[in-house]
Coordinates of C-alpha atoms in Angstrom, one line a residue:
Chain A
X1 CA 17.2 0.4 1.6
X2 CA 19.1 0.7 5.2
X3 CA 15.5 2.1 6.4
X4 CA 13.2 -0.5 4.9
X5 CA 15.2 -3.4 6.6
X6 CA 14.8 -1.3 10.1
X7 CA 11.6 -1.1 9.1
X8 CA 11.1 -4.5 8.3
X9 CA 13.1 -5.9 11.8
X10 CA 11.2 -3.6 13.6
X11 CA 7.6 -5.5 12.3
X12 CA 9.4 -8.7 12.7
X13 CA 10.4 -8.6 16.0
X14 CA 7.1 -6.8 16.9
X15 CA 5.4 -9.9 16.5
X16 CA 4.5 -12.3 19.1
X17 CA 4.7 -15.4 16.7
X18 CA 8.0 -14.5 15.9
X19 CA 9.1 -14.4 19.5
X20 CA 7.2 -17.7 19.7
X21 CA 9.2 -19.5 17.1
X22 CA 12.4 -18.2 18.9
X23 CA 11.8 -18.8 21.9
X24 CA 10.7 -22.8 21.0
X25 CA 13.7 -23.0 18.9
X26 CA 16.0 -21.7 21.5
X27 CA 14.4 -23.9 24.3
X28 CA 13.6 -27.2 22.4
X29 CA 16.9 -28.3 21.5
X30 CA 18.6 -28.2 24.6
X31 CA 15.5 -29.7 26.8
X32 CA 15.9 -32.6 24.0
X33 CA 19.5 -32.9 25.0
X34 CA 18.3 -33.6 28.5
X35 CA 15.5 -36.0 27.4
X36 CA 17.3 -38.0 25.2
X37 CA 21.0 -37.7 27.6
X38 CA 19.9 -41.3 29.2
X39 CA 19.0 -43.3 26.0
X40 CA 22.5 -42.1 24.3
X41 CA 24.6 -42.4 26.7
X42 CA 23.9 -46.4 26.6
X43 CA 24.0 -46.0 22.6
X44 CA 27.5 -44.3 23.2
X45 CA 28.4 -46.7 25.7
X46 CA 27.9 -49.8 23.6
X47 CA 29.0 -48.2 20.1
X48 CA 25.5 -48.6 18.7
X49 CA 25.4 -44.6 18.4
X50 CA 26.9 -43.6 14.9
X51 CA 29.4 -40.8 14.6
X52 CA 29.5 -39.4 17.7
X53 CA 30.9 -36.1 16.3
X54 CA 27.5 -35.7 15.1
X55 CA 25.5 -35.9 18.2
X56 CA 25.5 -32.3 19.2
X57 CA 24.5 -31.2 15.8
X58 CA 21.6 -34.0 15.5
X59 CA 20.2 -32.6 18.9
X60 CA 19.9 -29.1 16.9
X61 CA 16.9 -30.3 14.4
X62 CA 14.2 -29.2 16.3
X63 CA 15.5 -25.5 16.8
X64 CA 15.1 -25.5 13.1
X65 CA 11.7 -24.8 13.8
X66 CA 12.2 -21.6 15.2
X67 CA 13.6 -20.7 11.7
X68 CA 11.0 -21.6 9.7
X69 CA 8.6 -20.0 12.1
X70 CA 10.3 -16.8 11.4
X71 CA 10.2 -17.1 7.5
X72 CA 6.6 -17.9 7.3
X73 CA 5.5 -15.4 9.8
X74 CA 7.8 -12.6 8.2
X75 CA 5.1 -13.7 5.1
X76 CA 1.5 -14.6 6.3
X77 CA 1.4 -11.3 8.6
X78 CA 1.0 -9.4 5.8
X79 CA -2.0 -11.1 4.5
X80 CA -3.7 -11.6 8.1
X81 CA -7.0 -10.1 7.7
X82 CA -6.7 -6.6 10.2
X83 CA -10.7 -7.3 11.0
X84 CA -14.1 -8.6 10.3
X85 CA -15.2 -5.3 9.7
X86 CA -13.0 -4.9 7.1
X87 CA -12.5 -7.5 4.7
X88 CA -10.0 -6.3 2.4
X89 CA -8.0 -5.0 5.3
X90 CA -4.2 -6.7 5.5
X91 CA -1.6 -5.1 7.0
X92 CA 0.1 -5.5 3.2
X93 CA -1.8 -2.5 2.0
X94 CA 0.3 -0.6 4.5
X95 CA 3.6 -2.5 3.5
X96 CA 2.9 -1.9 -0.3
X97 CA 2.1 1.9 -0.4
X98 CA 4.5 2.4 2.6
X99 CA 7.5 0.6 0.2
X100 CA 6.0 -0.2 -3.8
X101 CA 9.2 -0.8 -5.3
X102 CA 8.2 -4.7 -4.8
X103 CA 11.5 -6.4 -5.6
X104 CA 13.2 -3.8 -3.2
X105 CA 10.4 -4.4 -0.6
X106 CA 11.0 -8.4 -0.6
X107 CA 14.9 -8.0 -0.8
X108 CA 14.8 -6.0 3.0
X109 CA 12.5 -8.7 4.6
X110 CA 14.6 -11.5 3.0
X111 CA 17.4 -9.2 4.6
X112 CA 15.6 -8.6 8.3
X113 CA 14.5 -12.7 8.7
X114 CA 18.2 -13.9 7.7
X115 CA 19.7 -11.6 10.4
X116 CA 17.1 -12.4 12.9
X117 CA 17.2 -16.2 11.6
X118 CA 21.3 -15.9 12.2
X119 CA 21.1 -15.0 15.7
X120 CA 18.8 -17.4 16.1
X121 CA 20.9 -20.0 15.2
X122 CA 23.7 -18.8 16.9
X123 CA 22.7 -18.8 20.1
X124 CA 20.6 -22.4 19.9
X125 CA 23.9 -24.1 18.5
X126 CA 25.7 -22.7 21.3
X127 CA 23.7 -23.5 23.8
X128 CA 22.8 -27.2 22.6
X129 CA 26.7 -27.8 21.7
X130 CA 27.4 -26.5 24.8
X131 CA 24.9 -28.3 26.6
X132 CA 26.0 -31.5 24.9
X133 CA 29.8 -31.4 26.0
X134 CA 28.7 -30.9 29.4
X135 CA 26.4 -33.6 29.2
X136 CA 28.4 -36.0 27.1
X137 CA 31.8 -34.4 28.0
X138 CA 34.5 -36.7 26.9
X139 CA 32.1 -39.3 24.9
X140 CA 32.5 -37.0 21.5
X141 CA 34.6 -34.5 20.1
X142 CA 34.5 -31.2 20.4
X143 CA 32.5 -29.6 17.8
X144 CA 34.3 -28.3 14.5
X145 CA 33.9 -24.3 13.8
X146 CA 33.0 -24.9 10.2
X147 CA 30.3 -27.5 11.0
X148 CA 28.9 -25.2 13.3
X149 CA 29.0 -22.2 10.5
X150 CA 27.4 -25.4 8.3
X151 CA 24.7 -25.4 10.8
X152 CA 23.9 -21.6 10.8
X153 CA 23.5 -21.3 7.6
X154 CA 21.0 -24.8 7.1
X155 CA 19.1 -22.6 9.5
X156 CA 19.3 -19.2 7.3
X157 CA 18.1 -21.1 4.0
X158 CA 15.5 -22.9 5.9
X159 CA 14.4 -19.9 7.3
X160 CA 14.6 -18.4 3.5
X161 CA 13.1 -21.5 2.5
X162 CA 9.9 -21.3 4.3
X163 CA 9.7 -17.2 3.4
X164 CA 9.9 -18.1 -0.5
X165 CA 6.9 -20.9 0.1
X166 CA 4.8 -18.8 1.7
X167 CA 5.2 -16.1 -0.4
X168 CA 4.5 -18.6 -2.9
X169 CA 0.8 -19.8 -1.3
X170 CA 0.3 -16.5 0.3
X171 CA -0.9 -18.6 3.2
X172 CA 1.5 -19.7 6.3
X173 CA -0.5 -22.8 7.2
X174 CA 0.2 -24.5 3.8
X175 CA 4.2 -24.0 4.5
X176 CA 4.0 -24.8 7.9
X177 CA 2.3 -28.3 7.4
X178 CA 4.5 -29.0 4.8
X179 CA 7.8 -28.3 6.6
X180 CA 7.0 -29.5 10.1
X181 CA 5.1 -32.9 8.6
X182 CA 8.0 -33.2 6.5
X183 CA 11.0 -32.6 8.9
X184 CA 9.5 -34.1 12.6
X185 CA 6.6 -36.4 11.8
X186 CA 6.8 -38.4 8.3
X187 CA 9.5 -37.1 6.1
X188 CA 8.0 -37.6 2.5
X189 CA 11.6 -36.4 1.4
X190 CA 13.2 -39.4 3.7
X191 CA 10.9 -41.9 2.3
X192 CA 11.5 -40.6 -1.4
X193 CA 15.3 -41.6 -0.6
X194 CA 14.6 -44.9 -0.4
X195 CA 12.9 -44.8 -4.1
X196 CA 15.9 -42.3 -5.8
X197 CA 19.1 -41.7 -4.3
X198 CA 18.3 -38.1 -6.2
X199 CA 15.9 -37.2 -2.9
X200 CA 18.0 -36.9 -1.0
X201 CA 19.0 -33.7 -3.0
X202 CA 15.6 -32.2 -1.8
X203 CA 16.1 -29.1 -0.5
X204 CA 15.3 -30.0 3.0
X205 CA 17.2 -32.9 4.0
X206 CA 20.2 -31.9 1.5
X207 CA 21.3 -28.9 3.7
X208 CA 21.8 -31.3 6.3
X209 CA 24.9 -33.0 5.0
X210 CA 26.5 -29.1 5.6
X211 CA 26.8 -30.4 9.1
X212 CA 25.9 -33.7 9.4
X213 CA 27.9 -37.1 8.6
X214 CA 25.3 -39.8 9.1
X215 CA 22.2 -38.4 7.1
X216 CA 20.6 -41.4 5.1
X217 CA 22.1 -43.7 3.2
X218 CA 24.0 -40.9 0.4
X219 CA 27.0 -39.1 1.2
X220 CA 27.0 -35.5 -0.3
X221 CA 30.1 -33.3 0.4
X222 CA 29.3 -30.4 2.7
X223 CA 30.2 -27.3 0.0
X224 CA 28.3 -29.4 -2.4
X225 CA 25.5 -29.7 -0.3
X226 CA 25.7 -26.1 0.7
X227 CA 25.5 -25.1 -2.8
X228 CA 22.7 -27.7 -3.7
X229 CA 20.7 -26.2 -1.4
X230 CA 21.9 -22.4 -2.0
X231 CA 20.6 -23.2 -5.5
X232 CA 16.8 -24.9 -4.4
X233 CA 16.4 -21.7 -2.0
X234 CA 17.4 -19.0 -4.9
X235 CA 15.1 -20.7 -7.3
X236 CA 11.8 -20.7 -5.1
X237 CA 12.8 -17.0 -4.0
X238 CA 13.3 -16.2 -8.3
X239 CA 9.8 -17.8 -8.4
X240 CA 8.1 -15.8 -5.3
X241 CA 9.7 -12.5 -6.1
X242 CA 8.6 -12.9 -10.0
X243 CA 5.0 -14.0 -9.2
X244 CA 4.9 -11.3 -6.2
X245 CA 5.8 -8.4 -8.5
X246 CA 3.0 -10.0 -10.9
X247 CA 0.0 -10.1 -8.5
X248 CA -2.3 -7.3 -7.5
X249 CA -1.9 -6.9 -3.9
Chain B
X1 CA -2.5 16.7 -8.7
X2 CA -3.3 13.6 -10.0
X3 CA -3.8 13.0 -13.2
X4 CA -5.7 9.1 -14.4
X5 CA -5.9 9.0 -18.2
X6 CA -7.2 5.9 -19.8
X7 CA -7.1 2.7 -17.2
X8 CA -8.8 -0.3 -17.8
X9 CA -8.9 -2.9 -15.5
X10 CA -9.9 -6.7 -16.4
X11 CA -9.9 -9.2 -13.5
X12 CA -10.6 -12.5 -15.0
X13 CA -12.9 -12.2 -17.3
X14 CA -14.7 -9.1 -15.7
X15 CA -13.7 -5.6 -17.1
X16 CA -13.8 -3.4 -14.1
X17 CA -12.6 -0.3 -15.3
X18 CA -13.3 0.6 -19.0
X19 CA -10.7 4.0 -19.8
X20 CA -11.1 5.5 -16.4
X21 CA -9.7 9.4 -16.9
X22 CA -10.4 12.1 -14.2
X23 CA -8.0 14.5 -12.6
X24 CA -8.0 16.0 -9.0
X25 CA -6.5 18.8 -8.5
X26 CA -4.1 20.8 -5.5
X27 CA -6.4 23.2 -3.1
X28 CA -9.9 20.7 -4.1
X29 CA -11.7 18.4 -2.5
X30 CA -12.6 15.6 -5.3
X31 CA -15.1 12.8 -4.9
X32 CA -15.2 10.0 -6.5
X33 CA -19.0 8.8 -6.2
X34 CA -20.6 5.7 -7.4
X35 CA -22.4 2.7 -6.4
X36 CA -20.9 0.0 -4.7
X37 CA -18.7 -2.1 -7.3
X38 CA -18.8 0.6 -9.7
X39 CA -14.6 0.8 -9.7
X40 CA -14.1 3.4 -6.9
X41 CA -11.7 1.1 -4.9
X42 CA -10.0 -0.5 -8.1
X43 CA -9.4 3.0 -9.6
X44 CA -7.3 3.7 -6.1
X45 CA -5.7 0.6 -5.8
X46 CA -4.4 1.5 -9.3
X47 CA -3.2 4.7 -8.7
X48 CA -1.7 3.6 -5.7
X49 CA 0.3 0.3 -7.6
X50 CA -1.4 -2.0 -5.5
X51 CA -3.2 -3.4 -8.6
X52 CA -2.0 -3.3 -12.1
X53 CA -4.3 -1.9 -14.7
X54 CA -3.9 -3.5 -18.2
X55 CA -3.9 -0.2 -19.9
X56 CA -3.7 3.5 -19.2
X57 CA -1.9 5.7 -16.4
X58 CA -2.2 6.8 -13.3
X59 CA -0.2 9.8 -12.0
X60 CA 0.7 11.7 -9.3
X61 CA 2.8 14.2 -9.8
X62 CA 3.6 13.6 -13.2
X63 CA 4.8 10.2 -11.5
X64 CA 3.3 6.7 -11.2
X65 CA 3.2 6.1 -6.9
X66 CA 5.8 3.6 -6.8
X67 CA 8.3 5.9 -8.9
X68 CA 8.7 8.5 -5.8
X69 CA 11.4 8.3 -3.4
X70 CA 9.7 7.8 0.5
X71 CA 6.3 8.1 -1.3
X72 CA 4.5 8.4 2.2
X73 CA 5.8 12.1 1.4
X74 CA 3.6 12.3 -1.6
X75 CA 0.8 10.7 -0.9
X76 CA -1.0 9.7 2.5
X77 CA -3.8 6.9 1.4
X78 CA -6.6 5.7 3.5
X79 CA -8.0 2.0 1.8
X80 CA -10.2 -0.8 4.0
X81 CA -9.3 -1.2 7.7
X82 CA -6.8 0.2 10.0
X83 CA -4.2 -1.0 7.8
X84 CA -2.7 -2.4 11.1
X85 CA -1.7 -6.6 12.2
X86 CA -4.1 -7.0 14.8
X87 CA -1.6 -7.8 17.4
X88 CA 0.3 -4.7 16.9
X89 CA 0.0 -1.3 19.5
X90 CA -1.1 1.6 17.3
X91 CA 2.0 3.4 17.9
X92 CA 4.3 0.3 17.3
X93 CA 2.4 0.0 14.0
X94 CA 3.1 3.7 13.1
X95 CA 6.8 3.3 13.7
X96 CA 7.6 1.0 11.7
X97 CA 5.7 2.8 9.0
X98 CA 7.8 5.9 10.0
X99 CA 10.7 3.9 9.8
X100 CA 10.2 2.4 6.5
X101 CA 10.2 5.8 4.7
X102 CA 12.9 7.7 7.0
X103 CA 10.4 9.5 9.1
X104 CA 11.4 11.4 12.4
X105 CA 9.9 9.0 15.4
X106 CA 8.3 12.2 17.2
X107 CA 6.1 12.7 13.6
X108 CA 4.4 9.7 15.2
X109 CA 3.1 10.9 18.4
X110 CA 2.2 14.3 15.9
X111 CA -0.1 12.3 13.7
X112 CA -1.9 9.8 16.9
X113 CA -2.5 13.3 18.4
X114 CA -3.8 14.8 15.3
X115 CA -6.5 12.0 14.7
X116 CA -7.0 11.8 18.7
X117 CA -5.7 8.5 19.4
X118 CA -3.0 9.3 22.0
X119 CA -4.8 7.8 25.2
X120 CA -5.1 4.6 23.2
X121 CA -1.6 4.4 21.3
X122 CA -0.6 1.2 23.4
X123 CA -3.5 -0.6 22.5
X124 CA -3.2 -3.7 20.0
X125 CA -5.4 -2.9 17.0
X126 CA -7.4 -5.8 17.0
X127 CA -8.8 -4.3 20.3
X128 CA -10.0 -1.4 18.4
X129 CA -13.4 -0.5 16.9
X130 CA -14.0 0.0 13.2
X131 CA -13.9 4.0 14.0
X132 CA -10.5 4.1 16.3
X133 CA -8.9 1.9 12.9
X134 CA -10.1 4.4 10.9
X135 CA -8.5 6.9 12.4
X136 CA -5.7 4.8 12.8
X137 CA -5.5 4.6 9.0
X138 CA -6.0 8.0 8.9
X139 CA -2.6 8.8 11.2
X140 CA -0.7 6.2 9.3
X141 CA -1.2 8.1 5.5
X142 CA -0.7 11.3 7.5
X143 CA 2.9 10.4 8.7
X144 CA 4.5 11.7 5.8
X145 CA 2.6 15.2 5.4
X146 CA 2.0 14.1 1.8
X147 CA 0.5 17.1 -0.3
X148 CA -1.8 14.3 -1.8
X149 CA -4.3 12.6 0.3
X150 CA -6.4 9.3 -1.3
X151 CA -8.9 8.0 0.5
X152 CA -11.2 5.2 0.4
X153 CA -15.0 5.8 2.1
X154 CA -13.1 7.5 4.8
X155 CA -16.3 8.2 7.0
X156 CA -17.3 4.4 7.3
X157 CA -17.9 3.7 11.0
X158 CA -17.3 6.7 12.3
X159 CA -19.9 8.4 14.7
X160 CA -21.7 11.7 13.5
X161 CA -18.6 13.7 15.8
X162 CA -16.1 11.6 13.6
X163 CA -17.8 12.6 10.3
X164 CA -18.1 16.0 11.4
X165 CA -14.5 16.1 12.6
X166 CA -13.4 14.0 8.9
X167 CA -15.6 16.5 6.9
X168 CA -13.8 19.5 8.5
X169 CA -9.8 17.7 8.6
X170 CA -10.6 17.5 4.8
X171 CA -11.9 21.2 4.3
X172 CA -8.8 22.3 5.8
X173 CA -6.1 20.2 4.3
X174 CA -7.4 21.4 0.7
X175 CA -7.7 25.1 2.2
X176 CA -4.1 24.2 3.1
X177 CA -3.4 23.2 -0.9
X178 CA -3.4 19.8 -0.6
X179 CA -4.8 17.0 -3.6
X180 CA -7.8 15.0 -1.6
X181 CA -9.9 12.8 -3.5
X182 CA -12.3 10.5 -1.7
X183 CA -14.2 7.8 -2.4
X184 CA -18.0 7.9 -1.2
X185 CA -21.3 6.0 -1.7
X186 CA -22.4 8.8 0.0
X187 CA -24.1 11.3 -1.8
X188 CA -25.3 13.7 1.1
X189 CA -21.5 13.3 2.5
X190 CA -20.0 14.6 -0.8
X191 CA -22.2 17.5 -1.6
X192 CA -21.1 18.8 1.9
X193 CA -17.6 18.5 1.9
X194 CA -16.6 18.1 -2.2
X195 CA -15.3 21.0 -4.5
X196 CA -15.6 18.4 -7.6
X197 CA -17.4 14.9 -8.5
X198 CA -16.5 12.5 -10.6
X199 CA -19.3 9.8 -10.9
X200 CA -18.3 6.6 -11.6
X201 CA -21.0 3.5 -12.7
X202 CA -20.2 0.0 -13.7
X203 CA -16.5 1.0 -14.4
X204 CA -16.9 4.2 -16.5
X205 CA -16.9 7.9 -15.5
X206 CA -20.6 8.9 -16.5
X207 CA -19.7 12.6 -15.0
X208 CA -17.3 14.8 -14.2
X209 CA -16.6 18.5 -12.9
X210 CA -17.9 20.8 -10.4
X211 CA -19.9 20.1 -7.6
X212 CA -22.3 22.8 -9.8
X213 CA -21.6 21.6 -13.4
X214 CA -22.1 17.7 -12.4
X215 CA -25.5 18.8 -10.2
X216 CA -26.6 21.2 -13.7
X217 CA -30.5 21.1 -13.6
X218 CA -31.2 19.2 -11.0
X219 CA -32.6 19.4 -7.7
X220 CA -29.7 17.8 -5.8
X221 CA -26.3 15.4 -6.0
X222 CA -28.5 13.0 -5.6
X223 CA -30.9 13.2 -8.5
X224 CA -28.2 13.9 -10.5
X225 CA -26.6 10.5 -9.8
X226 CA -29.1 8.5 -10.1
X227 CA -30.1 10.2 -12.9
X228 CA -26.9 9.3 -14.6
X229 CA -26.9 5.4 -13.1
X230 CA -29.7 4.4 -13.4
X231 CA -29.8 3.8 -17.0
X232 CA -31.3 0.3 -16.2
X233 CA -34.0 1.0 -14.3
X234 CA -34.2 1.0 -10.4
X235 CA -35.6 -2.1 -9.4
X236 CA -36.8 -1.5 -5.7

């Protein structure tokens, strides 16, 4: 097992999508800081900014991409087509005969993106909550260590998230579209709040109350929340491992 | 020694294999001859656990593929493609493969030197043409010195030095005692290089045996296959 999750980091971080997603993540949270540091310190100023122990945090969202970016690469590498001269050829012929015990084989990938995805988040919340006390200095609290740990781990399941769905579709794009349209451009699952309270236990925006105060209009407790979305991410992995183990390759 | 005893194969609603049973056997050559889309490839993926047949076995061993501990020791198998993501170096491809099944790094630079690939182990495989990812593939099922090799029309794209150089790596490795059973369209190619045929046609073995006993009365490999697949008439 230890040599099939070196095997699978190894593949991970020997992709330059990967790195992509990492590096965007990593870089796009705290340039936001910088973009947005006129516009709130005027909201601060004049109280129209909510809680302000949430700022930092809020300014972490778009590093979240670098998570999902890992899960669905982790995914639709395997199913790249190697060549036009070979039309059958995926680099998941290699993965399968290399490591056939499926379950076993999904279990050290799932274990090589959270690791990678942890570090990750580590060092983006760092740097953005560090960024955003030097910025904002005195204007909001410092930031609380289990928020922070909160954060990390929205960032794991998302991450997870993303892995399950493309294992489900076998295709990154579909995931992709779906999670970026969904978290930066329309969010189908924000709108949905606004028919049901219950969307806003989606398992993309309900992660967000781990960490967050002011997220729509529902309060959900942070464990409960953690646990909501603990429970979405183990069901759609249940689902990808059981139709994985199902399909010919 | 690998032993397939009764697989049948439906995709949908096409049968592909009907009670496919052959064995190969340690120190032999074996090909696996048939027309295209005759079952050569779905027989292999099933023996190798890529695909799942809906009856029957497939052994090697005595033991299905994915039942062996680091299986790259087993079996070394050669399908469609390098086998490699395009953006990946040869040799960064081959070590994670090593890694994945506990192999010793320097087996890497062994197996790029075996299939000549040294001078262009830093080169991303999407650079390389259909014969350098052969030989890639080649390296890669090698890694493991498995005492089985299974490979899928392993002279595609290579030059006539590559086939001549393929025709003699297999000679030796069953000289050597290894299980190889290859795939081929190619009925010139097998007659040169195979100990035993078995001849595959619209998912049933039609023959099996020697290269001799599958030839019998007739002039060639050749005749005899078509002799024993053509039972529709040729229509060119």
């Amino acid at each position: 097992m230890v040599s099939l999750v070196r095997a699978e980091l190894r593949k991970l971080l020997g992709l330059r999508t990967a790195w992509v997603g990492m590096v965007a993540g990593l870089v796009a949270a705290p340039a936001l800081v910088f973009v947005n540091a006129p516009a709130t310190r005027r909201a601060l100023a004049d109280g129209t900014w909510g809680d302000p122990s949430d700022l930092g945090f809020q300014s972490l969202g778009i590093g979240l991409l670098g998570a999902m970016i890992l899960g669905v690469v982790a995914v639709s590498s395997e199913y790249t087509s190697t060549g036009e001269d070979s039309p059958d050829g995926r680099q998941l012929i290699t993965t399968l005969t290399a490591a056939p015990r499926r379950h076993r084989l999904l279990a050290a990938k799932g274990a090589a993106l959270t690791l990678v995805v942890a570090v990750q988040g580590t060092l983006t919340a760092v740097a953005t909550l560090g960024l955003v006390e030097m910025v904002h200095g005195a204007a909001i609290p410092s930031p609380a260590p289990a928020r922070v740990a909160g954060a990390v781990l929205y960032w794991v399941l998302l991450g997870l998230l993303a892995y399950a769905i493309t294992l489900i579709f076998r295709n990154g794009v579909v995931t992709l579209t779906v999670l970026i349209v969904n978290s930066s451009m329309v969010s189908v699952s924000y709108l949905l709040t606004k028919v049901t309270p219950l969307a806003a236990y989606l398992p993309d925006i309900v992660g967000a109350h781990m960490f967050l105060r002011d997220v729509g209009d529902v309060r959900i407790a942070p464990v409960t929340a953690g646990l909501v979305m603990t429970a979405w991410v183990a069901a759609l992995l249940g689902l990808a491992a059981w139709l994985f183990q199902r399909r010919d390759a | 020694m690998i032993t397939i005893d009764g697989v049948t194969k439906i995709r949908g609603r096409t049968r592909i294999l009907h009670e496919v049973s052959f064995t190969a056997r340690p120190g032999r050559v074996t090909g696996f001859l048939g027309p295209n889309g005759a079952g050569k490839t779905s027989t292999l993926r099933v023996l190798l656990g890529l695909d799942r047949p809906q009856a029957g076995t497939a052994l090697i061993d005595g033991r299905r593929y994915a039942d062996h501990d680091r299986p790259l020791t087993v079996a070394g198998a050669l399908l469609d493609g390098s086998g490699a993501h395009r953006s990946r170096s040869a040799r960064a491809h081959l070590r994670w493969v090593a890694a994945s099944n506990g192999l010793p790094r320097a087996r890497v630079e062994e197996v790029l030197d075996l299939v000549g690939l040294s001078a262009d182990a830093g080169k991303r495989a999407g650079r390389f043409s259909l014969g350098m990812g052969r030989r890639l593939g080649l390296a890669t099922a090698l890694l493991g010195d498995p005492p089985v090799l299974i490979l899928d029309e392993p002279v595609n794209g290579l030059d006539p030095a590559g086939i001549r150089w393929m025709r003699t790596f297999l000679r030796d490795s069953a000289a050597t005692g290894r299980t190889v059973l290859l795939s081929s369209h190619l009925m010139g190619e097998l007659a040169e290089t195979a100990d035993d045929v078995v001849i595959i046609d619209r998912g049933r073995v039609v023959a099996a045996g020697t290269l001799a006993e599958v030839v019998g009365e007739h002039a060639t490999l050749e005749d005899a296959f078509l002799d024993r697949t053509a039972s529709e008439g040729v229509s060119w």
